[in-house]
Tab-separated table of C-alpha atoms in Angstrom:
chain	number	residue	atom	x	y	z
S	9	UNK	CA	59.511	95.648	87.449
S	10	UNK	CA	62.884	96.496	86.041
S	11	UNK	CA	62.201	99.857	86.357
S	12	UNK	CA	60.744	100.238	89.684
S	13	UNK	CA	64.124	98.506	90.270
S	14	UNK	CA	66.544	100.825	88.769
S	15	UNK	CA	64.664	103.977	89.885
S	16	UNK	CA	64.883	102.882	93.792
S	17	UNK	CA	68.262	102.297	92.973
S	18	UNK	CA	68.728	105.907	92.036
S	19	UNK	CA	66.526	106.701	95.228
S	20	UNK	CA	68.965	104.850	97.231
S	21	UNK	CA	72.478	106.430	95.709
S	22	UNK	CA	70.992	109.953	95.680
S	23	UNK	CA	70.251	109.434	99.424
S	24	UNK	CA	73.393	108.241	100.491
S	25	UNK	CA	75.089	110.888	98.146
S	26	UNK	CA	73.314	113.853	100.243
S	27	UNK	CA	76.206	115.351	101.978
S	28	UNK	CA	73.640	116.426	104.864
S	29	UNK	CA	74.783	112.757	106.358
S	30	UNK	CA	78.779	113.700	106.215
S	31	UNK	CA	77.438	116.892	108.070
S	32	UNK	CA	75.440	114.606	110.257
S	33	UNK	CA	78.351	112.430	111.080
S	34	UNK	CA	80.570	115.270	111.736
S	35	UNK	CA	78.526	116.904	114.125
S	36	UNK	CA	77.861	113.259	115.760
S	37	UNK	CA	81.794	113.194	115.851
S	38	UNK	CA	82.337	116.733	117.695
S	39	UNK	CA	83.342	118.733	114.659
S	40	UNK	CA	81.843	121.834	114.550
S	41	UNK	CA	81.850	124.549	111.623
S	42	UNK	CA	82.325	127.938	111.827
S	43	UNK	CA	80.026	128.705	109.065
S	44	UNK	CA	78.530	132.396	108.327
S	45	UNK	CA	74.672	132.717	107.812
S	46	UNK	CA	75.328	133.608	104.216
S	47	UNK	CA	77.807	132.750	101.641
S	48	UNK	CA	77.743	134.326	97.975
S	49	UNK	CA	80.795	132.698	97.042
S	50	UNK	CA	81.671	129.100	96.271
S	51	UNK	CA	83.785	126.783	98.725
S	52	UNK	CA	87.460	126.766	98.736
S	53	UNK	CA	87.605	124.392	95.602
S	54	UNK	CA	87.167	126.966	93.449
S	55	UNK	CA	91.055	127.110	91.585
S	56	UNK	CA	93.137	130.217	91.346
S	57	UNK	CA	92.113	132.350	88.608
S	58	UNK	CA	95.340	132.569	87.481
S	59	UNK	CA	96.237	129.358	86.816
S	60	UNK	CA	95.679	128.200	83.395
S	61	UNK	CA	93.859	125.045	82.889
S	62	UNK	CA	92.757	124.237	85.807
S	63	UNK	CA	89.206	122.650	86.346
S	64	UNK	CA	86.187	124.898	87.236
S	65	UNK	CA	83.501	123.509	90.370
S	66	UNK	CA	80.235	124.124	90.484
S	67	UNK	CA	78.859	124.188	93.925
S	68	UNK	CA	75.719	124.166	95.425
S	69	UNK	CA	74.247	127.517	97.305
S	70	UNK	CA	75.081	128.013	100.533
S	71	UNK	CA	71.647	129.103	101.110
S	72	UNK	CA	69.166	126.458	99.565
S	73	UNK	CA	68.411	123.259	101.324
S	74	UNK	CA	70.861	120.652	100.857
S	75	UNK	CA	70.151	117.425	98.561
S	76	UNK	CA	67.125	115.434	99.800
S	77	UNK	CA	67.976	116.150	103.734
S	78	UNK	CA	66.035	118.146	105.649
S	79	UNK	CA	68.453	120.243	107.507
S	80	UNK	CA	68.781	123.681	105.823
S	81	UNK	CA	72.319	125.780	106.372
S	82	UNK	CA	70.239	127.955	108.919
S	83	UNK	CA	69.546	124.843	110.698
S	84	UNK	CA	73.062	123.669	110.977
S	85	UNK	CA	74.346	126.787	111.999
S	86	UNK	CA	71.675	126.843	114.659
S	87	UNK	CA	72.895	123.948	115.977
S	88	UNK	CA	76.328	124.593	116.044
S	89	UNK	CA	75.215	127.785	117.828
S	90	UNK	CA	73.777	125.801	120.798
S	91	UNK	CA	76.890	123.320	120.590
S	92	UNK	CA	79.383	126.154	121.092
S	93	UNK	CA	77.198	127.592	123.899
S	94	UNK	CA	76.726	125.107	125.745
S	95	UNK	CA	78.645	125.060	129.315
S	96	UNK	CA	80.530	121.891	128.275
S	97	UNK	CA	80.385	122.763	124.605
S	98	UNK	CA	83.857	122.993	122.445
S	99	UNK	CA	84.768	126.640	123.002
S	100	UNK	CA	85.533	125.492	126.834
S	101	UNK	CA	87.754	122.936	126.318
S	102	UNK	CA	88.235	123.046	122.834
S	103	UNK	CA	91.009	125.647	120.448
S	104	UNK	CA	90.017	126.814	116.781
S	105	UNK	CA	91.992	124.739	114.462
S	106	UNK	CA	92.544	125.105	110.558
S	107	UNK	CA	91.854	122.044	108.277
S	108	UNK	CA	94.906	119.969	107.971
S	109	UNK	CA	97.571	121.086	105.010
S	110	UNK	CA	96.633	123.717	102.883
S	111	UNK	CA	95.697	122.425	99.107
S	112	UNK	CA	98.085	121.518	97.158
S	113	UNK	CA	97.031	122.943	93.841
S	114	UNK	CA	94.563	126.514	94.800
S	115	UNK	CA	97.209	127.499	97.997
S	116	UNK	CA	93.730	127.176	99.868
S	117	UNK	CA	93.927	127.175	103.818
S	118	UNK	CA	90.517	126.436	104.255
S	119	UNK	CA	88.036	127.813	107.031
S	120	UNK	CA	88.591	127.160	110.726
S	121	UNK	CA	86.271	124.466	112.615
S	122	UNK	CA	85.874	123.276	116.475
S	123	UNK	CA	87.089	120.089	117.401
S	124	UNK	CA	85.090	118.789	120.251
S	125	UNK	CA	86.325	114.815	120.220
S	126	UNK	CA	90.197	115.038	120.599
S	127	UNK	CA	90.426	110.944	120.036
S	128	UNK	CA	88.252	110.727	117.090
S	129	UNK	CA	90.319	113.431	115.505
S	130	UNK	CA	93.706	111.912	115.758
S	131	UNK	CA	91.915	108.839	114.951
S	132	UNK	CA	90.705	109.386	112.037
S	133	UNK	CA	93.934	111.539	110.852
S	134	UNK	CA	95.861	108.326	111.509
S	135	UNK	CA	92.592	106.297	109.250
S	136	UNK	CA	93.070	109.644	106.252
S	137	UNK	CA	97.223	109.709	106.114
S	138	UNK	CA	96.826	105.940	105.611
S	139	UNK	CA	95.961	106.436	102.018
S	140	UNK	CA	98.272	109.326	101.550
S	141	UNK	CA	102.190	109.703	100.161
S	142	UNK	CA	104.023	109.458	103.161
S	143	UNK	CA	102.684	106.318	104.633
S	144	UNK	CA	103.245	104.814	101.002
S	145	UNK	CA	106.971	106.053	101.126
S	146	UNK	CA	107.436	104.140	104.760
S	147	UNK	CA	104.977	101.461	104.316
S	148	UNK	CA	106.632	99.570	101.063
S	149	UNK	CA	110.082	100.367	101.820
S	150	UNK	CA	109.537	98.387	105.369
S	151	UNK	CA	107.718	95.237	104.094
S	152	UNK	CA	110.275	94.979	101.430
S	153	UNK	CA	113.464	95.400	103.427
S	154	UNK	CA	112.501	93.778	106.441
S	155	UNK	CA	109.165	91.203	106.251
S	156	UNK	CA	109.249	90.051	102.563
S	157	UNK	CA	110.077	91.767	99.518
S	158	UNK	CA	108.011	89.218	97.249
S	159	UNK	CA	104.635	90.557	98.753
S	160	UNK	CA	105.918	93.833	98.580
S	161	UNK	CA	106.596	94.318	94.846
S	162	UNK	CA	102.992	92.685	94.354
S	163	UNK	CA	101.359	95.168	96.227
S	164	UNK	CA	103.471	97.881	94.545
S	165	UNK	CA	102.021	96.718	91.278
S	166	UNK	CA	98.539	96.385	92.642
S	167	UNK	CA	98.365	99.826	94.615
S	168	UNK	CA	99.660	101.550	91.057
S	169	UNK	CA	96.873	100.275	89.051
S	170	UNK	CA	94.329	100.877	91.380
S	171	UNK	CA	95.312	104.537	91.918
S	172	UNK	CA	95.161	104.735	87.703
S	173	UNK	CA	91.831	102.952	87.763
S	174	UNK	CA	90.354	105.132	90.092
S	175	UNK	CA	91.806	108.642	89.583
S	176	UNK	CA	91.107	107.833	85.890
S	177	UNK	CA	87.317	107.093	86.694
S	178	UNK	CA	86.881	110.854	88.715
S	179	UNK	CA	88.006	112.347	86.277
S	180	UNK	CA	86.008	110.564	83.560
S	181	UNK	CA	82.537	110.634	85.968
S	182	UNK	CA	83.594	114.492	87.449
S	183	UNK	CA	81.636	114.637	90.559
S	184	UNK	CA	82.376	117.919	92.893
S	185	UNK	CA	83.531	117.448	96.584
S	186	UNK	CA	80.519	117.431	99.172
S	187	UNK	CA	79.295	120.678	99.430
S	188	UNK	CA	80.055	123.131	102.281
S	189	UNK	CA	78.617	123.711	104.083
S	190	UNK	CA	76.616	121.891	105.636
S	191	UNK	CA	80.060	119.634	105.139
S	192	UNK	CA	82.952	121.005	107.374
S	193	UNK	CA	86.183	120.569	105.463
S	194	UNK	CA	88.794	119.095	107.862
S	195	UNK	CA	90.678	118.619	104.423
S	196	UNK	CA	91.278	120.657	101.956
S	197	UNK	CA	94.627	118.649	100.556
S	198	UNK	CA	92.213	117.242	97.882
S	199	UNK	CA	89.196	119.343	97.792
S	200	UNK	CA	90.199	120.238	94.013
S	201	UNK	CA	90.339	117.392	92.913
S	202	UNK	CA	86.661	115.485	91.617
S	203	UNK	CA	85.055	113.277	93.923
S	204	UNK	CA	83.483	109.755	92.472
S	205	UNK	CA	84.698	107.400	93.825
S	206	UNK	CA	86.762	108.134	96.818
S	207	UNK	CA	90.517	106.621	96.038
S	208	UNK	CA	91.349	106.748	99.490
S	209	UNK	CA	88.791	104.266	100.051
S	210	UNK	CA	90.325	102.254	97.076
S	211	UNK	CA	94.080	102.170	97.959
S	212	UNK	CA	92.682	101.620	101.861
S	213	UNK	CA	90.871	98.788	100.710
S	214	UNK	CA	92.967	97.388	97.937
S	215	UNK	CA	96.084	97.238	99.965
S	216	UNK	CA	95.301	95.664	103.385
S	217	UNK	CA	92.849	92.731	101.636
S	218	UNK	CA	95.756	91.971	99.042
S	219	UNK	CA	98.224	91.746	101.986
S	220	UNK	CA	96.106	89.299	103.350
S	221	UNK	CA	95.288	86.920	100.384
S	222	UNK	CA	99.446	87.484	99.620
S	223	UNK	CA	99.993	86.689	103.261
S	224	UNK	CA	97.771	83.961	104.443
S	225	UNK	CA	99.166	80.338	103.626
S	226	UNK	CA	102.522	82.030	102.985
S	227	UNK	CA	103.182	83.028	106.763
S	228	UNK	CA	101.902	81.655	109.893
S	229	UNK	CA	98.912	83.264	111.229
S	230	UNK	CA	94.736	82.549	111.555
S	231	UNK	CA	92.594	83.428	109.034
S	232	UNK	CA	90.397	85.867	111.594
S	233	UNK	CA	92.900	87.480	112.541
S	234	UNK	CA	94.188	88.478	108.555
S	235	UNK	CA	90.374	89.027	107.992
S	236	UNK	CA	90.039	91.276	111.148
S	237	UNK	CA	93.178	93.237	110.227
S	238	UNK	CA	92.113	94.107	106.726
S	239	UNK	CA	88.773	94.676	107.549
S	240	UNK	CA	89.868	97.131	110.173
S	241	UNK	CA	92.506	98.721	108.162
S	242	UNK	CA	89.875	99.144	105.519
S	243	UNK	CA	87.260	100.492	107.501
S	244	UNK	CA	89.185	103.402	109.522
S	245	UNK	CA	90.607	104.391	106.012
S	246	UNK	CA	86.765	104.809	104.695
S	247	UNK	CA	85.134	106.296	107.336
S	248	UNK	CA	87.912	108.935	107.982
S	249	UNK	CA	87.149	110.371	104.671
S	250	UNK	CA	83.410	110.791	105.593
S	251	UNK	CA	84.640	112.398	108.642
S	252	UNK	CA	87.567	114.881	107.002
S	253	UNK	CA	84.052	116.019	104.689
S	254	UNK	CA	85.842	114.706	101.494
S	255	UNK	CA	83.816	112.246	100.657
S	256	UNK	CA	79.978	111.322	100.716
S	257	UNK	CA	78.835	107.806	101.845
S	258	UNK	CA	78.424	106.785	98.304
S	259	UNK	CA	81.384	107.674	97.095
S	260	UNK	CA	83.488	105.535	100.172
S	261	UNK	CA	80.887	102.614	99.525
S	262	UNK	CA	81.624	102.559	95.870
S	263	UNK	CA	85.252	103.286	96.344
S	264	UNK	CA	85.299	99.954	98.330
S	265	UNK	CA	83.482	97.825	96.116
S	266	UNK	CA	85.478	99.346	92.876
S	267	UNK	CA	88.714	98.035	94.365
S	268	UNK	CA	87.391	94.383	95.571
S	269	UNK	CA	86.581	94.545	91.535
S	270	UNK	CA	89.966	95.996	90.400
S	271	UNK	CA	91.736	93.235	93.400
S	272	UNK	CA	89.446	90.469	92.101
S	273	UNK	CA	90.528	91.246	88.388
S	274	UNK	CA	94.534	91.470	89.253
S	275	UNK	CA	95.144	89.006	91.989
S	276	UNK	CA	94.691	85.971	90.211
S	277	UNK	CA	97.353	87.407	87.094
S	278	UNK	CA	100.189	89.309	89.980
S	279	UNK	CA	102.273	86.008	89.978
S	280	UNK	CA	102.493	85.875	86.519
S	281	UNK	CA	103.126	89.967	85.909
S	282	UNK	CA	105.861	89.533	88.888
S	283	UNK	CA	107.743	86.643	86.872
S	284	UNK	CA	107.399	88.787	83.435
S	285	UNK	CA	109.012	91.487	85.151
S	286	UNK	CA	112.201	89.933	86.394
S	287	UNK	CA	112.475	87.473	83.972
S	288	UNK	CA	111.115	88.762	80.324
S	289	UNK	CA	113.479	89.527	77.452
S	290	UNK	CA	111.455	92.735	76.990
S	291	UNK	CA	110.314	93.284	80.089
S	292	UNK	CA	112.058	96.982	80.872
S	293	UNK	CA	110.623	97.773	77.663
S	294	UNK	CA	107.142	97.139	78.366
S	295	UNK	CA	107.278	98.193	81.869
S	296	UNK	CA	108.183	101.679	80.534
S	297	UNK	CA	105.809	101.555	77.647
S	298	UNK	CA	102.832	100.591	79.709
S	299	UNK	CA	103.623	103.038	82.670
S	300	UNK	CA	104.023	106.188	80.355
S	301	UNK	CA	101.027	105.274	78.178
S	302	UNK	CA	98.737	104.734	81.027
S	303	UNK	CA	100.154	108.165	82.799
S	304	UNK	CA	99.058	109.735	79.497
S	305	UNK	CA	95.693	108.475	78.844
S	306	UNK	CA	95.523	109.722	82.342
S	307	UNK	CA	96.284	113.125	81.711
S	308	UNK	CA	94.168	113.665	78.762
S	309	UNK	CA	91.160	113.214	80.301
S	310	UNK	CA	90.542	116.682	82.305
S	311	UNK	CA	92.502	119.665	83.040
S	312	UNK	CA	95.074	119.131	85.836
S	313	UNK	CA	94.867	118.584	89.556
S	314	UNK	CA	96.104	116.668	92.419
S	315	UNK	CA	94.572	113.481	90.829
S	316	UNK	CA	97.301	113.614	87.695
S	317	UNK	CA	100.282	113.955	89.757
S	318	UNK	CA	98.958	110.943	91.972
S	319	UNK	CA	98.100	108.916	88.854
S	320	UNK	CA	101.869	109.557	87.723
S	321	UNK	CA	103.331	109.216	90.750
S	322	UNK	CA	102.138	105.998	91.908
S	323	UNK	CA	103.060	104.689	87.939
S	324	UNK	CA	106.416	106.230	87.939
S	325	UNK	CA	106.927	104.556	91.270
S	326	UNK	CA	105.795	100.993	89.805
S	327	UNK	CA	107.954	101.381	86.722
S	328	UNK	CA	110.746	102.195	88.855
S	329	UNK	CA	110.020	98.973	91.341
S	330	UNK	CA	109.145	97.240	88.401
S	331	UNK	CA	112.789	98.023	86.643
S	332	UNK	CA	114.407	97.452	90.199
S	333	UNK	CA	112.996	93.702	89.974
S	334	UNK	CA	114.452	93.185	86.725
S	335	UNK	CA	118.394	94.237	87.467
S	336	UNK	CA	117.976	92.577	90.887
S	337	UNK	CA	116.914	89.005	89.444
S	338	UNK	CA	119.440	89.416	86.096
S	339	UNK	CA	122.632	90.011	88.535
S	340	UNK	CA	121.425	87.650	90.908
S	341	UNK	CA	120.343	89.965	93.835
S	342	UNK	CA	117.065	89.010	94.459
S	343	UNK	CA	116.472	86.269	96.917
S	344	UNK	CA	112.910	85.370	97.697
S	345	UNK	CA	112.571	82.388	100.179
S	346	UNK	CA	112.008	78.962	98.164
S	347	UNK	CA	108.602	77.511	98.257
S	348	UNK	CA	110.152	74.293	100.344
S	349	UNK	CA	110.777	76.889	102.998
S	350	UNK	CA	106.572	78.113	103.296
S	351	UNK	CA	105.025	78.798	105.528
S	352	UNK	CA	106.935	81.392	106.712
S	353	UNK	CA	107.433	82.052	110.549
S	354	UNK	CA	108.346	85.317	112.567
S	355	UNK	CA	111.999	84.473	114.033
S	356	UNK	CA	112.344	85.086	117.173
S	357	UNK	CA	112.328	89.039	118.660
S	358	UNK	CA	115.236	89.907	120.032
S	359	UNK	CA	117.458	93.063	120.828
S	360	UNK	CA	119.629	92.767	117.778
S	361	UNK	CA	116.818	91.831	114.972
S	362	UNK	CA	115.274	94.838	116.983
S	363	UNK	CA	118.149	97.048	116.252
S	364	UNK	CA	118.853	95.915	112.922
S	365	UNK	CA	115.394	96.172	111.831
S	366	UNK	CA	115.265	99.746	112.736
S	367	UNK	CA	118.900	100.593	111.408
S	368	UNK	CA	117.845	99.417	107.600
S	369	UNK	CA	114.436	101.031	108.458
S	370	UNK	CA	115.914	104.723	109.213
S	371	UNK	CA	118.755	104.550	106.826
S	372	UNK	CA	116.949	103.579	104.132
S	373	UNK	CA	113.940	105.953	104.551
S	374	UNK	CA	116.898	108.455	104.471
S	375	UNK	CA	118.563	107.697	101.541
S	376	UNK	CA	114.471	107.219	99.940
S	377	UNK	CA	114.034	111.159	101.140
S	378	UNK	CA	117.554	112.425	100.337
S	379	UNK	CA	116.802	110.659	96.579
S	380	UNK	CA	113.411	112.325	96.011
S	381	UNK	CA	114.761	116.175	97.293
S	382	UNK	CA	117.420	115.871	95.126
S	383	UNK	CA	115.992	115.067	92.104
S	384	UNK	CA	113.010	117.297	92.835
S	385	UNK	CA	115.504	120.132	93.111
S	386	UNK	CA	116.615	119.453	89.871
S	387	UNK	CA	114.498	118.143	87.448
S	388	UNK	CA	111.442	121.073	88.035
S	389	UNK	CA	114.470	123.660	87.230
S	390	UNK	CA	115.068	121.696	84.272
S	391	UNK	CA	111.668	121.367	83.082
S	392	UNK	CA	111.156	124.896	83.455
S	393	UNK	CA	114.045	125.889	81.629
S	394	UNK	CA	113.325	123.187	79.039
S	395	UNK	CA	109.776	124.740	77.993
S	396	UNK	CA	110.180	128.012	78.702
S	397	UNK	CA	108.266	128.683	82.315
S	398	UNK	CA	109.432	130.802	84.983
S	399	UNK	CA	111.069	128.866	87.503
S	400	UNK	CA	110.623	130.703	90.475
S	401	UNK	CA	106.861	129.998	90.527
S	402	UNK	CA	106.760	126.034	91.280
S	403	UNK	CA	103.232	125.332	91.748
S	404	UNK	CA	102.164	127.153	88.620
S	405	UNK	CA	104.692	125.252	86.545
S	406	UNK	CA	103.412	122.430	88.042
S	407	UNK	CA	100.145	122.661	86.521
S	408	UNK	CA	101.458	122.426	83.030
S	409	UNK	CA	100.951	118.706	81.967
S	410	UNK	CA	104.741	118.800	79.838
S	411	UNK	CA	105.862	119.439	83.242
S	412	UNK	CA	104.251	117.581	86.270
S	413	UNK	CA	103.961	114.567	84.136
S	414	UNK	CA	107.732	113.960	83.540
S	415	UNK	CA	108.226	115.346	86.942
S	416	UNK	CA	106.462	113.159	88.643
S	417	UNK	CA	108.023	109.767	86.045
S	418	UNK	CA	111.134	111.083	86.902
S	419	UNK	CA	111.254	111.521	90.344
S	420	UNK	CA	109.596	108.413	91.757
S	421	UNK	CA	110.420	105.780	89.420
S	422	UNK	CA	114.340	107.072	90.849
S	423	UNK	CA	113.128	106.868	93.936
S	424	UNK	CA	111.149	103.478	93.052
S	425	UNK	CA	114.195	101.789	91.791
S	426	UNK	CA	116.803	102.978	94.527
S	427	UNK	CA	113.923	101.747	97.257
S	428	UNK	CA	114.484	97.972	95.274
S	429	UNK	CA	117.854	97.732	93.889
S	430	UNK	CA	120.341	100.463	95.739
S	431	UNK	CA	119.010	100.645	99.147
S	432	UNK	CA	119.165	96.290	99.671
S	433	UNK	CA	123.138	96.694	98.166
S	434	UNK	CA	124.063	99.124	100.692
S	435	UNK	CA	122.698	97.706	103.688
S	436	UNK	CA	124.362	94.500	102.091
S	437	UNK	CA	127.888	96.761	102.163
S	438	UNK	CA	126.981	97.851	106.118
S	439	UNK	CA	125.995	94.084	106.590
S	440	UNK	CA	123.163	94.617	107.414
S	441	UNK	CA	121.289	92.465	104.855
């Protein structure tokens, strides 16, 4: 019985892990491929020959069937065929566009696709970037300078040890990106890295449903609507990975139910890690210490790719925060609302809050930006120099672990620790606090 069990189990997860059903959503979403009848050479996450160290993919032929499906590569192209013919088909109102950003670690543009669904497109580029750097630069910065900076540290703490737990687990499980074709890469910013499970489905999971538990019962609003928030955050963030071919159904499915396990394991401990923090003896200590270890153990386990310097960013950036926390509470700068004061209420919105809001918003996103060019300007020059690389070839450097490692430490715990401790004094000095 057990193992009738386990082996439909494996029936099930080798179904859902056929990438024939990310082709099949794709096409169901009006993105079309521009894929020649026969390939001989690998997809674009093969990594640059020259560059040492880097991780080699195995793919699967371009010409056999794919997994368990039963839609063969001369199939799909067949039915692109028709789609592109057809008098309402994407060539008439559609232009050829190339996947979005090139990748990061091969220099990889990618092969140009037909977008047939406008809407679902920007949609699901909204649902993708929502897991990505940038929104995590604006994101934090504006819950803790303008809605509550309690919450926000917590999910600063929670959103770095989910990106360790999961980037940790691809790279212990090494799973290749869905195949392609039959998968149309609208993506190729990650397509190096490995695959199982998808961490954009973690950090788009983790974050909005730890919002809500921080949220609910400390400010004013229904439970449905927290739930229906989260769940909707959550669920764009998932399926736009299916839909940018990154990810297979299995991988987003396990990516959310890894980080309701990772959430379930650290919310119940985040009040006491936020009190250690700003109040321990050897708190900076340990923060460091447990950052930089964790980064490490990291990067030992495969060559490098995007997945390190994503690992060590989002730790840098919680050591910095973490640091931030510390100096703000020990000089007497921190000033959460006292419990007597829950639950909390929106004040009213008015011109001025309006304006204000805004002011610290674009100011301090500046200064945020302004921090992390600068020292990215001159701590790769440094590194370089420091071990001997050429400096006029960035990305290459940047695959050496003694360099992207401190790199990214550096750079982001700076930025992590100006975002918490420098930016709130300054608006203080423009009064706008």
């Amino acid at each position: 019985m057990a193992n009738v069990a386990v082996n439909k189990f494996v029936e099930i997860c080798n179904y859902l892990q056929d990438p024939i059903h990310v082709a099949r959503f794709q096409n169901f979403c009006g993105v079309k491929g521009t894929f020649p009848e026969k390939r001989t050479q690998p997809d674009s996450g093969q990594p640059d020959p020259d560059a040492p160290g880097l991780r080699q993919r195995v793919q699967q032929s371009a010409d056999e069937d794919v997994g368990n499906g039963d839609i063969s590569l001369a199939q799909v192209n067949e039915n692109q065929e028709e789609d592109t013919t057809r008098p309402n088909g994407p060539k008439a109102a559609e232009t050829v566009r190339a996947p979005l950003r090139r990748n990061s670690l091969t220099g990889d543009m990618g092969q140009e696709f037909l977008i047939q669904n406008k809407f679902l497109f920007y949609l699901f580029t909204f649902g993708t970037e929502l897991g990505n750097e940038m929104f995590f630069i604006v994101f934090f910065p504006f819950l803790f300078w303008n809605i509550d900076a309690l919450v926000s540290r917590r999910l600063i703490v929670v959103w770095a040890w989910n990106l360790f737990v999961g980037q940790s687990t691809k790279d212990m499980i090494r799973w290749s990106r869905p195949a392609s074709p039959p998968v149309v890469k609208v993506e190729v910013f990650y397509n190096s890295e490995y695959s199982m499970p998808s961490t954009h489905a973690m950090t788009g999971t983790a974050i909005p449903f730890c919002l809500f538990m921080l949220t609910y019962g400390r400010w004013e609003y229904t439970f449905l609507f927290g739930l229906s928030v989260a769940l909707s955050w959550s669920l764009l963030v998932c399926v736009s990975r299916v839909y940018m071919g990154m990810h297979s159904v299995l991988e987003v499915i396990t990516g959310f139910l890894y980080s309701l396990l990772v959430l379930a394991f650290f919310q119940p401990t985040l009040d006491k890690i936020d009190n250690y923090y700003m109040t321990g003896h050897y708190a900076p200590l340990a923060i460091v210490l447990s950052h930089v270890s964790l980064g490490l153990v990291a990067f030992s386990l495969d060559s490098w790719s995007t997945s390190r310097g994503d690992t060590a960013q989002a730790l840098g950036t919680g050591a910095g925060a973490a640091l931030a926390s510390h100096v703000n509470y020990q000089l007497g700068l921190l000033q959460d609302p006292p419990l007597s004061s829950l639950p909390l209420t929106l004040p009213p919105i008015t011109t001025g809050l309006v304006l204000r809001s805004v002011l610290r918003f674009v100011i301090g996103v500046a200064v945020l930006l302004a921090t992390r060019m600068a020292m990215k300007a001159v701590t790769i020059p440094f590194l370089c120099r420091l071990f001997g690389l050429p400096p006029d070839d960035v990305r290459r450097a940047r695959q050496q672990m003694k360099v992207e490692l401190p790199y990214r430490y550096i750079v982001y715990s700076v930025v992590g620790f100006v975002c918490v401790c420098f930016v709130p004094v300054l608006f203080w000095i423009l009064n706008l606090a």
